[in-house]
Every structure is written in C-alpha cells, then in structure tokens.
Amino acid sequence: MLREVSKDYITSAKPNASFSINTGSDSNYYQLKLPYQITYEFCSGTEEDDYMNSITFSEDESFYARDSFQGHDKAFHDHPLHFHDYYEIMIVLSGTVTQRIEDIDYKYPAGTCCLINRGIRHAENFDTESSILFVGLSTSMIGELLTVAEHSSFHSEKDFMKSNLYSFIISDLDNPDRKAYLDMIPAFAKATGFEQLKNLSTEMLNTMMFPHFGSSYKMRSLLSELLYFISSTDNYHCTEVEMGMGNDQLLFSRVEHLMTERNGRVTRSELEKVLNYSGDYLNRIVNKFTGMCLYDYGMTFCLRKAAMDLVNTKESISSIAQNLQFSNRTHFYSLFEKQYHMTPKEYRAKHISP
C-alpha cells in the first residue's frame, strides 16, 4: 500500500524503510535492505511556487513524498552528495538534470542514462521541469540477474556478457572502492529507442504499483530487459568515466561516439539537440581537444570510412564518395589527398595486396 510521508522521512534513517541512511559531515551513505528499489521523481521547476514529487517502490514498502520550493528555493537543485552500497541507474525521462559527480557537474538531457557504482559520491540536481527514474540494484540482485544470463540456454542471451556494461559491473564487483561510472547517450540509429525506454520504465512502475501473483518474477524480467537495452550498442553509446575526467572531456567523448556512428556526417543542430549544448560551445570543446572545428573533425571520420571502404570493398570510388554524401567528386578527391597525401586510387592500390 502506498503511503504519503514527509521529506524528512526520505532523508533520515527509518527501521522499517527499504533503505537506511547514515548522515556524514559532507555526504550521506545509503544502504539498500532489499534486492531492488524503484524511485520516480518529478520536479515542476525551480520557482517558489514549484514542487517536487517523489515516489519509491520496493517489494517490502512503497511511499510517496511531496515538497515545494517555497521557503527553501535550493531544495532540489542543491542536493547534498551521497553514495550507497548498491548500483543505481538514472534514466532521464524528460527535461534536463545536472548530475554532480564528486565535485564536477555533468548535464544529462532527456533520453540519457548513467550507471553509478558504490564508490562515487553524487547528487542529482534539478534545473528545469524534469522527471527521472532511479533503479537501485543490490549486489545480490545484480548477481542473480547476471547468473541467469551466464547460464541461459539461449545462446543470444549470452551476448549481454560482451557488453561494456557487463564488463564494468564484473570489474566493479571486485573493486568496491573504485570511483567510476558509466555514461550513456542515445544512438542516432535508434530513433524509437527513447520511446521503448519510456515504455519499459512505465511497465516497471505499473508492476510495482499494482503487484499480483507473478509480479516479483516479472520485475526480474523487466530489470533484465533494462540492463540489456541500455547495454546494447544499437541503443546507446557508453563511456566509462573514471574520476579525473572533467565535464569537457566527457562531452568530447560523447561527440566522438556520435561522429563515429554517423561517419562524421552529423550537423551542428543535431549535436545541439542530442547533447543539449550550443553549437558554439561544442565547437570550442572539439577545438580544445583536437585543434579543429566541428566540420573538420567530422571530415576525419568521413575520410577514415572512405579509406576503409577503398581497402575492404570493391565499391567504385564514385560510389564510396556518394555513400558518404559527397556530391562533388572534385571536393572529395581534394579532401582525401589532403588527408592521405595520395589519390583514392593510389591509396587503394597501395593497401590492397596483389
């Protein structure tokens, strides 16, 4: 049964809660008492008449809390840092959220996710109207889900064990004090991926709100689906972030992933939409790490793909240029020669064994 509690309930230790909290001088430590916990948070904004709703579900107990900004306008965009003894997946369902990792702020727009391990101090802060789903997984729950995958009779189910997410968790289980997390941004190719993720999130919430016979098994299935979905390179680009990687470096990594996916054919407006940064700022970030502008940086991926196709396929040079969206053959030849100091024909002849 869902019951309403005060905000203080969520920020203090309660013996019958699904988790306990130990408060410290600079951060709180959360301990999850049950296999998993689902929390949905909605923030209407950051003005004095705005509010935040939080609803938490577990197999043992569920509770709801509501608070307003009136009288403490930093309540939900200046959270104290916390860390925990479980893994936490944050899914931004709408709006934009700032994730503070230790002492660095990272921006997460709708559709992005991150997997926080047990050693990272962090806090999620609302800047605009936003909604988030948090999925807390205990180490025992993680072990249970991974064991099922490892011993599955379906060969394709074992593909999950080749993912960066699986490797990260396996490594992290052996290093509980490690300070690292996974950053995930949606792939361009999966245009419907975000809707699938939202539907999966809704199904988890509905299952927890209206449990019946078989719901505990269904939740394990849904949690497995979630892990598989966000681990798939068809759906998400994943970056393992170690402490010391600044916001600029992570943002550059995101740009690099998207450029790789599209062979450099990404417009400034597309990057702005996906990453929620201005094109001018993204251009400065790319220049900072490469010395190039966004367009020139994108061309390096495009020409790299052209070089690979010259060696690995029998496509004509004209066809390769067209596939990479070059409408002007002379322009393609000029850029290729500038990059590789030879014509495409000479490059193919040099790199293909007789």
Coordinates of C-alpha atoms in Angstrom, one line a residue:
M1 CA 0.0 0.0 0.0
L2 CA 1.3 3.4 -1.0
R3 CA 1.5 5.9 1.9
E4 CA 2.5 9.6 2.0
V5 CA 5.5 10.6 4.1
S6 CA 7.3 13.8 4.8
K7 CA 10.5 14.8 3.0
D8 CA 12.3 14.2 6.3
Y9 CA 11.4 10.5 6.1
I10 CA 13.4 10.2 3.0
T11 CA 16.4 11.9 4.5
S12 CA 16.6 10.1 7.8
A13 CA 17.1 6.5 8.8
K14 CA 13.9 4.6 9.5
P15 CA 14.0 1.0 10.8
N16 CA 11.1 -0.1 8.5
A17 CA 12.2 1.7 5.4
S18 CA 13.6 -0.2 2.4
F19 CA 16.9 1.5 2.9
S20 CA 18.8 3.2 5.7
I21 CA 20.8 6.4 5.7
N22 CA 23.9 7.3 7.6
T23 CA 24.5 11.1 7.6
G24 CA 28.0 12.4 7.5
S25 CA 29.7 15.8 7.5
D26 CA 29.8 16.1 3.7
S27 CA 27.7 13.3 2.3
N28 CA 25.1 10.7 3.2
Y29 CA 25.5 6.9 2.8
Y30 CA 22.5 4.9 1.7
Q31 CA 22.2 1.2 2.4
L32 CA 19.6 -0.8 0.4
K33 CA 17.9 -3.5 2.6
L34 CA 16.1 -5.2 -0.3
P35 CA 17.1 -6.7 -3.7
Y36 CA 16.0 -3.6 -5.7
Q37 CA 14.2 -0.3 -5.4
I38 CA 12.5 1.9 -8.0
T39 CA 12.1 5.7 -7.5
Y40 CA 10.3 8.1 -9.8
E41 CA 10.9 11.8 -9.2
F42 CA 9.2 14.8 -10.9
C43 CA 10.2 18.4 -10.5
S44 CA 7.9 21.1 -11.9
G45 CA 10.6 23.8 -12.0
T46 CA 12.7 25.9 -9.7
E47 CA 10.5 28.8 -8.9
E48 CA 8.9 29.4 -5.4
D49 CA 5.5 28.0 -6.5
D50 CA 7.1 24.9 -8.0
Y51 CA 7.2 21.5 -6.3
M52 CA 8.7 18.0 -6.4
N53 CA 7.0 14.7 -6.2
S54 CA 9.0 11.5 -5.2
I55 CA 7.5 8.0 -5.2
T56 CA 9.6 5.0 -4.1
F57 CA 8.7 1.3 -4.6
S58 CA 10.2 -1.8 -3.2
E59 CA 8.9 -5.4 -2.6
D60 CA 8.5 -4.5 1.1
E61 CA 7.2 -1.0 1.2
S62 CA 6.3 2.0 -1.0
F63 CA 6.0 5.6 -0.1
Y64 CA 5.3 9.0 -1.6
A65 CA 6.7 12.4 -0.7
R66 CA 5.9 15.9 -1.9
D67 CA 7.6 19.2 -1.2
S68 CA 7.6 22.7 -2.5
F69 CA 10.4 25.2 -3.2
Q70 CA 8.7 27.9 -1.1
G71 CA 11.0 29.0 1.7
H72 CA 14.0 26.9 0.5
D73 CA 14.4 27.6 -3.2
K74 CA 17.6 25.5 -3.4
A75 CA 15.9 22.3 -2.0
F76 CA 16.0 20.4 -5.3
H77 CA 18.9 21.9 -7.2
D78 CA 21.5 21.9 -4.4
H79 CA 21.2 18.4 -3.0
P80 CA 24.0 17.1 -0.7
L81 CA 26.3 14.4 -2.1
H82 CA 25.5 10.8 -1.3
F83 CA 26.8 7.4 -2.0
H84 CA 25.4 3.9 -1.5
D85 CA 26.1 0.2 -1.2
Y86 CA 24.1 -0.6 -4.4
Y87 CA 24.2 0.2 -8.1
E88 CA 22.0 3.0 -9.3
I89 CA 20.7 3.5 -12.9
M90 CA 19.5 7.0 -13.5
I91 CA 17.2 7.4 -16.5
V92 CA 16.2 11.0 -17.5
L93 CA 12.7 10.7 -18.9
S94 CA 12.1 14.4 -19.5
G95 CA 13.8 17.8 -19.1
T96 CA 17.5 18.1 -18.2
V97 CA 19.2 17.1 -14.9
T98 CA 22.6 18.0 -13.6
Q99 CA 24.4 15.1 -12.1
R100 CA 27.1 16.2 -9.7
I101 CA 29.8 13.6 -9.5
E102 CA 32.2 14.3 -6.6
D103 CA 32.9 18.0 -7.4
I104 CA 32.1 18.1 -11.2
D105 CA 28.7 18.8 -12.8
Y106 CA 27.6 16.9 -15.8
K107 CA 24.5 17.7 -17.8
Y108 CA 22.0 14.8 -18.6
P109 CA 19.2 15.7 -21.1
A110 CA 16.1 13.5 -21.7
G111 CA 17.0 10.0 -23.0
T112 CA 20.4 9.8 -21.4
C113 CA 21.3 7.4 -18.6
C114 CA 24.1 6.7 -16.2
L115 CA 25.1 3.8 -14.0
I116 CA 26.6 4.9 -10.7
N117 CA 28.7 2.4 -8.8
R118 CA 29.2 2.1 -5.0
G119 CA 32.2 4.3 -4.6
I120 CA 31.0 7.5 -6.3
R121 CA 29.6 10.5 -4.3
H122 CA 27.0 12.2 -6.3
A123 CA 23.8 14.2 -6.3
E124 CA 21.1 14.8 -8.9
N125 CA 20.0 18.4 -9.1
F126 CA 17.0 19.8 -11.0
D127 CA 17.5 22.9 -13.2
T128 CA 14.2 22.8 -15.1
E129 CA 10.9 20.8 -15.2
S130 CA 12.2 17.2 -15.3
S131 CA 11.4 13.7 -14.5
I132 CA 13.8 10.8 -13.6
L133 CA 13.6 7.1 -12.9
F134 CA 16.1 5.7 -10.5
V135 CA 16.6 1.9 -10.4
G136 CA 18.6 0.7 -7.4
L137 CA 20.1 -2.8 -7.7
S138 CA 21.8 -4.5 -4.7
T139 CA 24.9 -6.6 -5.4
S140 CA 22.8 -9.7 -4.7
M141 CA 20.2 -8.7 -7.3
I142 CA 23.0 -7.9 -9.8
G143 CA 24.5 -11.3 -9.1
E144 CA 21.1 -13.0 -9.6
L145 CA 20.5 -11.4 -12.9
L146 CA 24.0 -12.0 -14.3
T147 CA 23.9 -15.6 -13.2
V148 CA 20.7 -16.2 -15.2
A149 CA 22.4 -14.7 -18.3
E150 CA 25.6 -16.7 -17.8
H151 CA 23.7 -20.0 -17.6
S152 CA 21.0 -19.3 -20.2
S153 CA 20.1 -21.9 -22.7
F154 CA 19.7 -19.2 -25.3
H155 CA 23.0 -18.5 -27.0
S156 CA 22.0 -15.0 -28.0
E157 CA 21.2 -14.2 -24.4
K158 CA 24.9 -14.6 -23.6
D159 CA 25.7 -11.6 -25.9
F160 CA 25.0 -9.4 -22.9
M161 CA 28.2 -10.6 -21.4
K162 CA 30.1 -9.0 -24.3
S163 CA 28.8 -5.5 -23.4
N164 CA 30.7 -2.7 -21.7
L165 CA 28.0 -2.6 -19.0
Y166 CA 28.6 -6.2 -18.1
S167 CA 32.4 -5.8 -18.1
F168 CA 32.1 -2.7 -15.9
I169 CA 29.9 -4.4 -13.3
I170 CA 32.1 -7.6 -13.2
S171 CA 35.2 -5.5 -12.7
D172 CA 33.4 -3.2 -10.1
L173 CA 32.2 -6.1 -8.0
D174 CA 35.8 -7.0 -7.3
N175 CA 36.7 -3.4 -6.6
P176 CA 34.0 -1.9 -4.3
D177 CA 36.0 1.3 -3.6
R178 CA 36.6 2.1 -7.2
K179 CA 35.4 5.6 -8.3
A180 CA 33.9 5.2 -11.7
Y181 CA 30.6 5.2 -13.5
L182 CA 29.1 4.6 -16.9
D183 CA 27.7 7.4 -19.1
M184 CA 25.2 6.5 -21.8
I185 CA 23.8 8.6 -24.6
P186 CA 21.2 7.5 -27.2
A187 CA 22.5 6.3 -30.6
F188 CA 21.2 8.2 -33.6
A189 CA 20.3 5.0 -35.4
K190 CA 17.7 4.0 -32.8
A191 CA 15.2 6.8 -33.4
T192 CA 12.5 4.9 -31.5
G193 CA 14.8 3.8 -28.7
F194 CA 13.8 6.5 -26.2
E195 CA 10.1 5.6 -26.5
Q196 CA 11.0 2.0 -25.9
L197 CA 12.9 3.0 -22.8
K198 CA 10.0 5.1 -21.5
N199 CA 7.6 2.3 -22.1
L200 CA 9.8 -0.1 -20.2
S201 CA 10.1 2.4 -17.3
T202 CA 6.3 2.8 -17.3
E203 CA 5.8 -1.0 -17.2
M204 CA 8.2 -1.3 -14.2
L205 CA 6.3 1.4 -12.3
N206 CA 2.9 -0.2 -13.1
T207 CA 4.1 -3.6 -12.0
M208 CA 5.3 -2.1 -8.7
M209 CA 2.2 -0.1 -8.2
F210 CA -0.2 -2.9 -8.8
P211 CA 1.6 -6.1 -7.9
H212 CA -0.1 -9.5 -8.2
F213 CA 0.9 -13.2 -8.4
G214 CA 4.0 -13.4 -10.6
S215 CA 5.0 -9.7 -10.3
S216 CA 8.2 -10.5 -8.5
Y217 CA 9.3 -12.7 -11.4
K218 CA 8.0 -10.1 -13.9
M219 CA 10.2 -7.4 -12.2
R220 CA 13.3 -9.5 -12.6
S221 CA 12.5 -10.0 -16.3
L222 CA 11.9 -6.2 -16.7
L223 CA 15.2 -5.4 -14.9
S224 CA 17.0 -7.8 -17.2
E225 CA 15.3 -6.1 -20.2
L226 CA 16.5 -2.7 -18.9
L227 CA 20.1 -3.9 -18.5
Y228 CA 20.1 -5.4 -21.9
F229 CA 18.5 -2.4 -23.6
I230 CA 20.9 0.2 -22.2
S231 CA 23.9 -2.1 -22.8
S232 CA 23.2 -2.6 -26.5
T233 CA 25.4 -0.5 -28.8
D234 CA 22.4 -0.3 -31.1
N235 CA 20.6 1.8 -28.5
Y236 CA 23.3 3.6 -26.5
H237 CA 26.9 4.8 -26.7
C238 CA 28.6 4.0 -23.4
T239 CA 31.6 5.8 -21.9
E240 CA 33.4 4.5 -18.7
V241 CA 34.2 7.6 -16.7
E242 CA 37.0 7.5 -14.1
M243 CA 37.4 10.2 -11.6
G244 CA 39.5 13.0 -13.0
M245 CA 37.7 13.1 -16.3
G246 CA 36.2 16.6 -16.5
N247 CA 33.0 17.6 -18.0
D248 CA 34.7 18.9 -21.2
Q249 CA 36.4 15.6 -21.7
L250 CA 33.2 13.6 -21.2
L251 CA 31.3 15.9 -23.6
F252 CA 34.1 15.4 -26.2
S253 CA 33.7 11.7 -25.7
R254 CA 30.0 12.0 -26.4
V255 CA 30.7 13.9 -29.6
E256 CA 33.3 11.3 -30.7
H257 CA 30.8 8.5 -30.2
L258 CA 28.1 10.2 -32.3
M259 CA 30.7 11.2 -35.0
T260 CA 31.8 7.5 -35.2
E261 CA 28.3 6.3 -35.6
R262 CA 27.5 8.6 -38.5
N263 CA 31.0 8.6 -40.1
G264 CA 31.3 12.3 -39.3
R265 CA 28.1 13.2 -41.1
V266 CA 26.5 15.0 -38.1
T267 CA 25.2 18.5 -38.3
R268 CA 25.7 21.1 -35.6
S269 CA 22.0 21.3 -34.9
E270 CA 21.8 17.5 -34.5
L271 CA 24.5 17.6 -31.9
E272 CA 22.8 20.5 -30.1
K273 CA 19.6 18.6 -29.9
V274 CA 21.1 15.4 -28.6
L275 CA 23.7 16.8 -26.2
N276 CA 21.7 19.9 -25.1
Y277 CA 24.7 22.3 -25.6
S278 CA 25.0 25.2 -28.1
G279 CA 26.9 24.5 -31.3
D280 CA 29.4 27.2 -30.5
Y281 CA 30.2 25.6 -27.2
L282 CA 30.5 22.1 -28.8
N283 CA 32.8 23.7 -31.4
R284 CA 35.0 25.1 -28.6
I285 CA 35.2 21.7 -26.9
V286 CA 36.2 19.9 -30.1
N287 CA 38.8 22.6 -30.8
K288 CA 40.2 22.3 -27.3
F289 CA 40.9 18.6 -27.7
T290 CA 41.8 18.4 -31.5
G291 CA 42.6 21.9 -32.7
M292 CA 39.9 21.5 -35.3
C293 CA 36.4 22.9 -35.8
L294 CA 33.4 20.6 -35.7
Y295 CA 33.2 20.4 -39.5
D296 CA 36.9 19.5 -40.0
Y297 CA 36.7 17.0 -37.1
G298 CA 33.7 15.3 -38.7
M299 CA 35.6 15.1 -42.0
T300 CA 38.3 13.0 -40.4
F301 CA 35.7 10.3 -39.6
C302 CA 34.2 10.6 -43.1
L303 CA 37.6 10.2 -44.8
R304 CA 38.6 7.4 -42.5
K305 CA 35.5 5.5 -43.6
A306 CA 36.3 6.2 -47.2
A307 CA 39.8 4.8 -46.7
M308 CA 38.4 1.7 -45.1
D309 CA 35.9 1.1 -47.9
L310 CA 38.6 1.5 -50.5
V311 CA 40.6 -1.3 -48.9
N312 CA 37.8 -3.6 -47.7
T313 CA 35.2 -3.3 -50.5
K314 CA 35.1 -3.4 -54.3
E315 CA 32.9 -0.4 -54.5
S316 CA 33.9 2.2 -57.1
I317 CA 35.4 5.4 -55.9
S318 CA 32.4 7.4 -57.1
S319 CA 30.1 5.1 -55.2
I320 CA 32.1 5.4 -52.0
A321 CA 32.0 9.2 -52.3
Q322 CA 28.3 9.2 -52.9
N323 CA 27.6 6.9 -49.9
L324 CA 29.5 9.4 -47.7
Q325 CA 27.3 12.2 -49.0
F326 CA 29.9 13.9 -51.3
S327 CA 28.0 15.4 -54.2
N328 CA 31.2 16.9 -55.7
R329 CA 33.8 14.4 -56.8
T330 CA 36.5 17.0 -57.1
H331 CA 35.8 18.1 -53.5
F332 CA 36.1 14.5 -52.3
Y333 CA 39.4 14.0 -54.1
S334 CA 40.8 17.2 -52.7
L335 CA 40.0 16.4 -49.1
F336 CA 41.2 12.8 -49.4
E337 CA 44.5 13.9 -50.9
K338 CA 45.0 16.5 -48.2
Q339 CA 44.4 13.8 -45.5
Y340 CA 46.3 10.9 -47.0
H341 CA 48.8 12.6 -49.4
M342 CA 47.6 10.5 -52.4
T343 CA 44.6 10.0 -54.5
P344 CA 41.9 7.4 -53.6
K345 CA 43.0 5.3 -56.5
E346 CA 46.6 5.3 -55.3
Y347 CA 45.5 4.6 -51.7
R348 CA 43.6 1.5 -52.9
A349 CA 46.4 0.2 -55.0
K350 CA 48.9 0.7 -52.1
H351 CA 46.9 -1.1 -49.5
I352 CA 45.5 -4.0 -51.4
S353 CA 47.8 -7.0 -51.9
P354 CA 48.2 -8.1 -55.5

